[in-house]
Short mmCIF file of C-alpha atoms and ligand atoms in Angstrom, two decimals:
data_model
loop_
_atom_site.label_atom_id
_atom_site.label_comp_id
_atom_site.label_asym_id
_atom_site.label_seq_id
_atom_site.Cartn_x
_atom_site.Cartn_y
_atom_site.Cartn_z
CA MET A 913 60.39 -89.68 96.56
CA ARG A 914 63.64 -91.19 95.36
CA ARG A 915 66.62 -88.89 95.09
CA CYS A 916 69.84 -89.98 93.40
CA VAL A 917 73.32 -88.55 93.67
CA ILE A 918 75.94 -89.69 91.17
CA PHE A 919 79.58 -88.83 91.80
CA ASP A 920 82.62 -88.84 89.63
CA LEU A 921 85.56 -90.59 91.39
CA ASP A 922 88.93 -88.92 90.61
CA GLY A 923 88.90 -85.28 91.64
CA THR A 924 85.48 -85.53 93.33
CA LEU A 925 85.62 -88.29 95.93
CA THR A 926 89.35 -88.97 95.82
CA GLN A 927 92.58 -87.28 94.83
CA SER A 928 94.62 -89.67 92.78
CA GLU A 929 97.57 -87.61 91.61
CA GLU A 930 100.19 -89.17 93.88
CA GLY A 931 99.61 -92.64 92.40
CA ILE A 932 99.40 -91.29 88.85
CA PHE A 933 102.67 -89.33 89.15
CA ARG A 934 104.57 -92.17 90.76
CA CYS A 935 103.41 -94.71 88.21
CA ALA A 936 104.23 -92.40 85.29
CA GLU A 937 107.68 -91.80 86.80
CA TYR A 938 108.15 -95.55 87.28
CA ALA A 939 107.30 -96.26 83.63
CA LEU A 940 109.57 -93.48 82.37
CA GLU A 941 112.44 -94.62 84.56
CA LYS A 942 112.09 -98.25 83.41
CA MET A 943 112.24 -97.04 79.82
CA GLN A 944 115.24 -94.84 80.68
CA TRP A 945 113.26 -91.86 79.44
CA LYS A 946 113.83 -88.27 80.53
CA LYS A 947 111.49 -87.36 83.39
CA PRO A 948 109.15 -84.47 82.49
CA ASP A 949 108.76 -81.55 84.92
CA ALA A 950 105.97 -81.48 87.52
CA GLN A 951 103.77 -79.25 85.37
CA THR A 952 103.88 -81.75 82.51
CA LEU A 953 103.27 -84.70 84.83
CA ARG A 954 100.07 -83.02 86.05
CA ARG A 955 98.68 -83.29 82.54
CA PHE A 956 98.72 -87.08 82.84
CA ILE A 957 95.64 -86.80 85.07
CA GLY A 958 92.59 -87.37 82.90
CA PRO A 959 93.52 -88.32 79.31
CA PRO A 960 94.20 -91.92 78.23
CA LEU A 961 97.76 -92.97 79.10
CA VAL A 962 98.82 -93.94 75.58
CA PHE A 963 97.91 -90.42 74.51
CA SER A 964 99.79 -88.80 77.42
CA PHE A 965 103.03 -90.74 76.91
CA GLN A 966 103.07 -89.66 73.27
CA GLU A 967 101.93 -86.10 73.77
CA TYR A 968 103.75 -85.17 76.98
CA ALA A 969 106.82 -87.43 76.88
CA GLY A 970 107.37 -87.47 73.10
CA MET A 971 107.12 -91.25 72.63
CA THR A 972 106.06 -93.16 69.54
CA ARG A 973 102.77 -95.08 69.75
CA GLU A 974 104.67 -98.34 70.29
CA GLN A 975 106.83 -96.89 73.08
CA ALA A 976 103.76 -95.33 74.67
CA GLU A 977 102.02 -98.71 74.70
CA ARG A 978 105.01 -100.28 76.46
CA ALA A 979 105.09 -97.39 78.96
CA THR A 980 101.37 -97.89 79.60
CA GLU A 981 101.98 -101.55 80.38
CA LEU A 982 104.72 -100.62 82.86
CA TYR A 983 102.49 -97.97 84.37
CA ARG A 984 99.69 -100.51 84.91
CA GLU A 985 102.13 -103.01 86.42
CA ARG A 986 102.78 -100.60 89.29
CA TYR A 987 99.32 -99.05 89.35
CA THR A 988 97.37 -102.24 89.96
CA THR A 989 99.53 -103.28 92.90
CA VAL A 990 100.64 -100.04 94.56
CA GLY A 991 99.56 -96.89 92.73
CA LEU A 992 95.87 -97.56 93.15
CA PHE A 993 96.13 -96.95 96.86
CA GLU A 994 98.40 -93.88 96.65
CA ASN A 995 95.19 -91.96 96.78
CA ARG A 996 93.43 -89.65 99.25
CA VAL A 997 89.78 -89.18 100.08
CA TYR A 998 88.83 -85.50 100.16
CA PRO A 999 88.27 -84.40 103.76
CA GLY A 1000 84.55 -84.43 104.56
CA ILE A 1001 83.56 -86.91 101.84
CA ARG A 1002 82.99 -89.73 104.36
CA THR A 1003 80.58 -87.58 106.35
CA LEU A 1004 78.77 -86.48 103.18
CA LEU A 1005 78.31 -90.07 101.94
CA ARG A 1006 77.10 -91.19 105.37
CA ALA A 1007 74.63 -88.29 105.45
CA LEU A 1008 73.26 -89.13 102.00
CA LYS A 1009 72.78 -92.76 102.95
CA LYS A 1010 71.00 -91.73 106.13
CA ARG A 1011 68.58 -89.64 104.06
CA GLY A 1012 67.84 -92.73 101.97
CA ASP A 1013 69.36 -91.43 98.72
CA TRP A 1014 70.58 -93.69 95.94
CA VAL A 1015 74.33 -93.01 95.76
CA ALA A 1016 76.45 -94.14 92.82
CA VAL A 1017 79.77 -93.53 91.12
CA ALA A 1018 80.19 -92.98 87.38
CA THR A 1019 83.86 -92.85 86.49
CA GLY A 1020 86.18 -92.94 83.51
CA LYS A 1021 88.43 -95.34 85.46
CA PRO A 1022 87.76 -99.03 84.77
CA GLN A 1023 85.24 -100.52 87.15
CA GLY A 1024 87.49 -103.10 88.86
CA PRO A 1025 90.17 -100.65 90.09
CA SER A 1026 87.47 -98.14 91.03
CA GLU A 1027 85.74 -100.70 93.20
CA ARG A 1028 89.04 -101.67 94.81
CA ILE A 1029 89.79 -98.05 95.67
CA LEU A 1030 86.34 -97.52 97.19
CA ALA A 1031 86.62 -100.75 99.19
CA TYR A 1032 90.15 -99.95 100.40
CA PHE A 1033 88.99 -96.63 101.81
CA GLY A 1034 85.78 -98.15 103.18
CA LEU A 1035 83.55 -95.91 101.06
CA ASP A 1036 81.87 -98.85 99.31
CA ARG A 1037 79.34 -99.36 102.13
CA TRP A 1038 77.61 -96.10 101.19
CA ILE A 1039 77.63 -96.61 97.44
CA ASP A 1040 74.86 -98.53 95.67
CA ARG A 1041 76.50 -98.89 92.27
CA VAL A 1042 79.85 -98.26 90.57
CA VAL A 1043 79.97 -97.83 86.81
CA GLY A 1044 83.14 -97.51 84.76
CA PRO A 1045 83.97 -98.27 81.14
CA ASP A 1046 85.07 -101.81 80.40
CA HIS A 1047 88.70 -102.16 79.41
CA GLY A 1048 89.28 -100.59 76.03
CA ALA A 1049 85.70 -99.40 75.54
CA GLU A 1050 85.21 -95.68 74.98
CA ALA A 1051 81.92 -95.15 76.78
CA GLY A 1052 80.69 -91.57 76.92
CA LYS A 1053 80.13 -90.01 80.33
CA ALA A 1054 76.37 -89.63 79.77
CA GLU A 1055 76.10 -93.35 79.12
CA LEU A 1056 78.00 -94.16 82.31
CA ILE A 1057 75.80 -91.80 84.29
CA ARG A 1058 72.61 -93.36 82.92
CA ALA A 1059 73.90 -96.80 83.82
CA ALA A 1060 74.58 -95.61 87.38
CA LEU A 1061 70.93 -94.65 87.96
CA PRO A 1062 68.29 -97.04 89.33
CA ASP A 1063 65.21 -97.93 87.28
CA SER A 1064 63.07 -95.18 88.70
CA TRP A 1065 63.91 -91.90 90.37
CA ASP A 1066 62.47 -88.44 90.91
CA THR A 1067 65.42 -86.12 91.18
CA ALA A 1068 69.05 -86.80 90.40
CA TYR A 1069 72.28 -84.88 90.72
CA MET A 1070 75.60 -85.43 89.00
CA ALA A 1071 78.62 -84.04 90.89
CA GLY A 1072 81.96 -83.92 89.10
CA ASP A 1073 85.10 -81.85 88.73
CA ARG A 1074 85.54 -81.76 84.95
CA LYS A 1075 83.48 -80.46 82.06
CA PHE A 1076 82.89 -84.04 80.81
CA ASP A 1077 81.02 -84.75 84.05
CA ILE A 1078 78.85 -81.67 83.69
CA GLU A 1079 78.17 -82.18 79.99
CA GLY A 1080 77.44 -85.89 80.53
CA GLY A 1081 75.15 -85.11 83.47
CA LYS A 1082 73.19 -82.57 81.45
CA GLU A 1083 72.88 -84.95 78.53
CA ALA A 1084 71.49 -87.60 80.87
CA GLY A 1085 68.96 -85.10 82.23
CA LEU A 1086 70.42 -84.60 85.71
CA ARG A 1087 70.98 -81.48 87.76
CA THR A 1088 74.73 -80.88 87.72
CA ILE A 1089 77.10 -79.70 90.45
CA GLY A 1090 80.61 -78.53 89.61
CA ALA A 1091 83.07 -79.79 92.25
CA GLY A 1092 85.49 -76.87 92.30
CA PHE A 1093 87.89 -78.59 94.74
CA GLY A 1094 88.95 -81.16 92.10
CA TYR A 1095 91.09 -80.87 88.98
CA GLY A 1096 88.89 -78.62 86.82
CA SER A 1097 88.94 -74.84 87.25
CA GLU A 1098 85.90 -72.78 88.22
CA GLU A 1099 86.00 -71.33 84.71
CA GLU A 1100 85.89 -74.79 83.11
CA LEU A 1101 82.97 -75.89 85.29
CA ARG A 1102 80.90 -72.74 85.00
CA GLY A 1103 81.74 -72.57 81.28
CA SER A 1104 80.28 -76.04 80.79
CA GLY A 1105 77.01 -74.80 82.31
CA CYS A 1106 76.84 -76.54 85.70
CA ASP A 1107 73.56 -75.81 87.51
CA LEU A 1108 75.31 -75.44 90.87
CA TYR A 1109 78.89 -74.87 91.93
CA ALA A 1110 80.64 -76.10 95.11
CA ALA A 1111 84.04 -74.65 95.91
CA SER A 1112 84.59 -77.13 98.76
CA VAL A 1113 83.27 -80.44 100.08
CA GLN A 1114 81.50 -78.39 102.76
CA GLU A 1115 79.63 -76.42 100.09
CA LEU A 1116 78.76 -79.64 98.28
CA THR A 1117 77.41 -81.01 101.58
CA GLN A 1118 75.37 -77.84 102.07
CA ILE A 1119 73.87 -78.18 98.58
CA LEU A 1120 72.98 -81.84 99.03
CA CYS A 1121 72.07 -81.97 102.71
CA GLY A 1122 70.98 -78.40 103.51
CA ASP A 1123 70.55 -77.93 107.24
CA GLN A 1124 69.95 -81.61 107.96
CA PRO A 1125 72.13 -82.52 110.99
CA LEU A 1126 75.28 -84.38 109.95
CA PRO A 1127 75.99 -87.88 111.25
CA LYS A 1128 77.95 -87.81 114.47
CA GLY A 1129 81.74 -87.70 114.15
CA GLN A 1130 84.24 -89.63 116.27
CA PHE A 1131 86.15 -88.91 119.44
CA LEU A 1132 89.63 -90.43 119.79
CA SER A 1133 92.22 -89.90 122.50
CA MET A 1134 95.85 -90.88 122.79
CA GLU A 1135 97.40 -91.75 126.13
CA GLY A 1136 100.76 -92.79 127.44
CA LEU A 1137 103.40 -92.07 130.03
CA ASP A 1138 105.54 -88.99 129.62
CA GLY A 1139 108.23 -90.02 127.13
CA SER A 1140 106.17 -92.64 125.30
CA GLY A 1141 106.41 -90.78 121.97
CA LYS A 1142 102.86 -89.37 121.89
CA SER A 1143 103.61 -86.27 119.76
CA THR A 1144 105.17 -88.28 116.93
CA GLN A 1145 102.37 -90.83 116.97
CA LEU A 1146 99.68 -88.14 116.98
CA ARG A 1147 101.29 -86.69 113.85
CA LEU A 1148 101.54 -90.05 112.08
CA LEU A 1149 97.95 -91.00 112.97
CA THR A 1150 96.71 -87.65 111.69
CA GLU A 1151 98.41 -88.27 108.34
CA ALA A 1152 96.69 -91.65 108.01
CA LEU A 1153 93.28 -90.31 109.03
CA ASP A 1154 93.60 -87.38 106.60
CA ARG A 1155 94.31 -89.78 103.75
CA PHE A 1156 91.08 -91.65 104.50
CA GLY A 1157 89.02 -88.46 104.40
CA TYR A 1158 88.37 -87.96 108.11
CA GLU A 1159 88.22 -84.30 109.08
CA VAL A 1160 90.63 -84.31 111.98
CA VAL A 1161 90.37 -81.65 114.68
CA HIS A 1162 93.24 -81.65 117.17
CA SER A 1163 93.09 -80.82 120.80
CA ARG A 1164 94.97 -81.51 123.99
CA GLU A 1165 94.56 -81.79 127.71
CA PRO A 1166 95.02 -80.07 129.99
CA GLY A 1167 93.97 -77.17 127.76
CA GLY A 1168 92.35 -77.16 124.34
CA CYS A 1169 90.38 -73.90 124.68
CA PRO A 1170 91.18 -70.49 126.24
CA ILE A 1171 89.70 -71.12 129.73
CA SER A 1172 91.23 -74.60 129.95
CA GLU A 1173 94.62 -73.37 128.74
CA LYS A 1174 94.61 -70.89 131.66
CA ILE A 1175 93.87 -73.74 134.05
CA ARG A 1176 96.71 -75.70 132.42
CA GLU A 1177 99.19 -72.93 133.26
CA ILE A 1178 98.18 -73.06 136.94
CA ILE A 1179 98.45 -76.85 137.09
CA LEU A 1180 101.84 -77.18 135.40
CA ASP A 1181 103.50 -74.14 137.01
CA ARG A 1182 106.46 -75.36 139.06
CA ALA A 1183 105.96 -72.46 141.48
CA ASN A 1184 102.67 -74.01 142.70
CA GLU A 1185 104.45 -76.47 144.98
CA GLY A 1186 101.74 -76.26 147.64
CA MET A 1187 98.93 -77.51 145.40
CA THR A 1188 97.08 -80.40 147.02
CA ALA A 1189 96.37 -83.54 145.04
CA GLU A 1190 92.62 -82.85 145.39
CA THR A 1191 93.01 -79.33 143.97
CA GLU A 1192 95.02 -80.72 141.11
CA ALA A 1193 92.42 -83.39 140.31
CA LEU A 1194 89.57 -80.86 140.46
CA LEU A 1195 91.45 -78.43 138.21
CA TYR A 1196 92.01 -81.15 135.61
CA ALA A 1197 88.32 -82.05 135.77
CA ALA A 1198 87.30 -78.38 135.55
CA SER A 1199 89.52 -77.81 132.55
CA ARG A 1200 88.03 -80.96 130.96
CA ALA A 1201 84.42 -79.81 131.52
CA GLN A 1202 85.09 -76.59 129.61
CA HIS A 1203 87.03 -78.38 126.89
CA VAL A 1204 84.22 -80.87 126.28
CA HIS A 1205 81.71 -78.05 126.05
CA ASP A 1206 83.73 -75.65 123.88
CA VAL A 1207 85.64 -77.99 121.58
CA ILE A 1208 84.91 -81.71 121.74
CA LEU A 1209 81.11 -81.75 121.52
CA PRO A 1210 80.84 -79.12 118.76
CA ALA A 1211 83.43 -80.97 116.64
CA VAL A 1212 81.83 -84.40 117.05
CA ARG A 1213 78.34 -83.01 116.44
CA GLY A 1214 79.64 -81.42 113.24
CA GLY A 1215 80.75 -84.80 111.90
CA LYS A 1216 84.45 -84.20 112.59
CA LEU A 1217 86.98 -86.56 114.11
CA LEU A 1218 88.30 -85.07 117.34
CA LEU A 1219 91.77 -86.37 118.18
CA CYS A 1220 92.79 -85.47 121.71
CA ASP A 1221 96.24 -85.60 123.23
CA ARG A 1222 95.24 -87.10 126.64
CA PHE A 1223 91.77 -87.17 128.19
CA ILE A 1224 90.07 -88.67 131.25
CA ASP A 1225 92.41 -91.69 131.46
CA SER A 1226 95.29 -89.33 132.27
CA SER A 1227 93.42 -88.15 135.36
CA ILE A 1228 92.64 -91.71 136.37
CA ALA A 1229 96.30 -92.67 135.92
CA TYR A 1230 98.09 -89.58 137.27
CA GLN A 1231 95.71 -88.37 139.97
CA GLY A 1232 93.92 -91.63 140.77
CA GLY A 1233 97.06 -93.80 140.58
CA GLY A 1234 100.08 -91.50 140.77
CA ARG A 1235 98.72 -89.18 143.47
CA GLU A 1236 96.90 -92.07 145.15
CA LEU A 1237 93.50 -90.35 145.19
CA GLY A 1238 91.87 -93.57 144.03
CA VAL A 1239 90.52 -94.57 140.65
CA GLU A 1240 86.85 -94.45 141.77
CA GLU A 1241 87.14 -91.03 143.39
CA VAL A 1242 88.76 -89.47 140.34
CA MET A 1243 86.26 -91.20 138.08
CA ASP A 1244 83.40 -89.67 140.12
CA ILE A 1245 84.53 -86.06 139.82
CA ASN A 1246 85.18 -86.57 136.13
CA GLN A 1247 81.80 -88.14 135.51
CA TYR A 1248 80.33 -84.94 136.91
CA ALA A 1249 82.56 -82.86 134.62
CA ILE A 1250 81.99 -84.72 131.36
CA HIS A 1251 78.53 -86.26 131.76
CA GLY A 1252 79.70 -89.67 130.60
CA LEU A 1253 81.38 -88.53 127.38
CA PHE A 1254 84.12 -91.11 126.95
CA PRO A 1255 86.25 -91.36 123.81
CA ASP A 1256 85.06 -93.85 121.20
CA LEU A 1257 88.62 -95.14 121.01
CA THR A 1258 91.74 -94.59 123.06
CA VAL A 1259 95.22 -95.43 121.79
CA PHE A 1260 97.60 -96.34 124.61
CA LEU A 1261 101.32 -96.21 123.90
CA ASP A 1262 102.50 -99.13 125.94
CA LEU A 1263 105.96 -98.66 127.39
CA PRO A 1264 107.30 -99.69 130.81
CA HIS A 1265 107.53 -96.56 132.99
CA THR A 1266 111.26 -97.03 133.51
CA THR A 1267 111.90 -96.89 129.74
CA ALA A 1268 109.51 -93.96 129.28
CA LEU A 1269 111.18 -92.00 132.08
CA SER A 1270 114.70 -92.43 130.79
CA ARG A 1271 113.53 -91.30 127.33
CA ARG A 1272 111.68 -88.33 128.80
CA TYR A 1273 114.51 -87.00 130.92
CA GLY A 1274 116.89 -87.23 128.04
CA ALA A 1275 114.60 -84.85 126.13
CA SER A 1276 113.93 -81.56 127.98
CA GLU A 1277 113.26 -79.85 131.35
CA PRO A 1278 110.59 -81.80 133.26
CA ASP A 1279 107.39 -80.00 134.40
CA ARG A 1280 105.81 -80.15 137.88
CA LEU A 1281 104.30 -83.59 137.33
CA GLU A 1282 107.26 -85.06 135.58
CA ILE A 1283 109.72 -84.37 138.41
CA GLU A 1284 107.89 -86.93 140.53
CA GLY A 1285 109.93 -89.99 141.39
CA GLU A 1286 109.96 -93.51 140.03
CA PRO A 1287 107.25 -94.96 142.37
CA PHE A 1288 104.82 -92.24 141.20
CA HIS A 1289 105.28 -93.28 137.57
CA ALA A 1290 104.99 -96.95 138.48
CA ARG A 1291 101.55 -96.19 140.00
CA VAL A 1292 100.58 -94.19 136.89
CA GLU A 1293 101.46 -97.17 134.71
CA ALA A 1294 99.51 -99.56 136.94
CA ALA A 1295 96.40 -97.34 136.86
CA TYR A 1296 96.54 -97.17 133.06
CA ARG A 1297 96.68 -100.95 132.93
CA GLU A 1298 93.66 -101.17 135.21
CA MET A 1299 91.69 -98.89 132.86
CA ILE A 1300 92.68 -100.98 129.84
CA ALA A 1301 91.53 -104.15 131.60
CA ARG A 1302 88.22 -102.48 132.46
CA HIS A 1303 87.56 -101.11 128.96
CA PRO A 1304 89.09 -103.56 126.51
CA ASP A 1305 86.70 -102.43 123.74
CA ARG A 1306 87.67 -98.80 123.97
CA PHE A 1307 91.45 -99.21 124.26
CA ILE A 1308 93.95 -100.02 121.54
CA ALA A 1309 97.21 -100.74 123.34
CA VAL A 1310 100.30 -100.83 121.13
CA ASP A 1311 103.84 -101.83 121.91
CA ALA A 1312 105.64 -98.45 121.92
CA SER A 1313 109.15 -99.86 122.29
CA ARG A 1314 109.54 -100.24 118.50
CA GLY A 1315 110.61 -97.73 115.86
CA ALA A 1316 108.25 -94.76 115.37
CA GLU A 1317 107.25 -95.73 111.82
CA GLU A 1318 106.42 -99.29 112.76
CA ILE A 1319 104.32 -98.14 115.72
CA GLY A 1320 102.61 -95.59 113.46
CA LYS A 1321 101.61 -98.25 110.92
CA ASP A 1322 100.33 -100.53 113.66
CA ILE A 1323 98.20 -97.75 115.18
CA ALA A 1324 96.85 -96.55 111.83
CA GLY A 1325 95.84 -100.07 110.80
CA LYS A 1326 94.06 -100.78 114.08
CA VAL A 1327 92.39 -97.39 114.41
CA LEU A 1328 91.16 -97.33 110.79
CA SER A 1329 89.71 -100.80 111.01
CA ARG A 1330 87.87 -99.92 114.26
CA LEU A 1331 86.57 -96.67 112.78
CA MET A 1332 85.27 -98.47 109.72
CA GLN A 1333 83.62 -101.04 111.96
CA MET A 1334 81.92 -98.20 113.83
CA GLU A 1335 80.74 -96.70 110.54
CA GLU A 1336 79.44 -100.09 109.47
CA ASN A 1337 77.40 -100.47 112.67
CA ASP A 1338 76.11 -96.95 112.29
CA GLY A 1339 74.61 -97.91 108.90
P1 LIG B 518 101.29 -82.98 128.47
O1 LIG B 518 101.46 -81.56 128.18
O2 LIG B 518 100.42 -83.78 127.58
O3 LIG B 518 102.73 -83.61 128.61
P2 LIG B 518 103.36 -84.65 127.64
O4 LIG B 518 103.59 -83.91 126.37
O5 LIG B 518 104.62 -85.05 128.32
O6 LIG B 518 102.38 -85.73 127.53
O7 LIG B 518 100.70 -83.20 129.91
C1 LIG B 518 101.30 -82.57 130.98
C2 LIG B 518 101.25 -83.43 132.22
O8 LIG B 518 99.92 -83.46 132.72
C3 LIG B 518 101.64 -84.86 131.99
O9 LIG B 518 102.69 -85.17 132.83
C4 LIG B 518 100.41 -85.65 132.37
C5 LIG B 518 99.65 -84.72 133.26
N1 LIG B 518 98.19 -84.92 133.31
C6 LIG B 518 97.58 -85.34 134.50
O10 LIG B 518 98.27 -85.57 135.51
N2 LIG B 518 96.24 -85.48 134.57
C7 LIG B 518 95.45 -85.23 133.50
O11 LIG B 518 94.21 -85.36 133.59
C8 LIG B 518 96.07 -84.80 132.28
C9 LIG B 518 95.24 -84.50 131.07
C10 LIG B 518 97.44 -84.66 132.23
#
């Protein structure tokens, strides 16, 4: 039995307002036109541009045509990618493909730009067909939807955020789902008679996939010496992952869940001077075992992307290297704790320990591990390097001596391309 799911693009798979606003502003500025307020700019989403420039900016038809040209000049090069994938859409598309559904896009945006957007975000691998009106043509939504369907099918859904999607879907004989997280209101969607209504991507996933288990998510960790700029880079990476529609769940080690956070307090407490290196290593492993069970596994099994501030490599580096317990010994107790659950990818912020230390001590009061001397940190750095050499496929090492933005772009580019590769291999 062949099931088909047809999606609208803007407001259903992606959120395009940033690009639309910026391109409209660019055109208005170039024409030395007064910039409309944010409310008015919002109305540019949806209708044809020539109409919007006349209606919402008060231009003549001729001026509006010139403004449209300027708009397109920026849109085709930059604005197209000032777009975001709704969180959870990647997992939904992967799940549909795994079920064997025919998945297509029927959009009012011309086909070329639509395909470029889908390819840029790596969504194209899950989509069988993209249909948009040819330049200038005024194709009705029902026609686009029909063209997006294969020759034969048994059931088909149309999911979209505006009444045109619902009306077009009905006209083409499909079951319709109102995507309430897009640009149309619940009133508009229900008013147009949608068969089903999804207030969120999660509800849409529930409608289309029911209780079918979702494809596995991803597990990423970030590592580095104290002072390597991890917090800033975690924030920048999260922004990039969000934009691509990954549902990011954050966590950290030691800690991440109530039991592990209590263990964290014991480990980092400066009063616990008498703690042996073995106790410390076992406490880190114990805290990790609970964290994997309570947070990491549930997130990954739910199709989320778990981004962890430090994981097993910190134990290898700090306890195995720094405390000289030995890489193999620390690996053994951790294997017991985590049953072989290594991150899919680990970003290492590469900075010589001497540079990292001077940055760190300039920042705030050091904790119990940070007050260790220079040789300790040299051993930590060496142990990290050993892990990277052992697991070149898992690690992404980036030069962390550059400016934060530059490092952030480097990390985002490398991580996203590896994630998309993983999705590709996963089918
Ligand atoms: P964290 O709070 O992440 O400090 P920072 O923000 O400076 O990275 O980690 C606290 C300390 O714990 C840090 O110095 C590294 C150390 N640590 C280990 O020694 N072993 C481990 O397994 C982990 C997770 C952290």
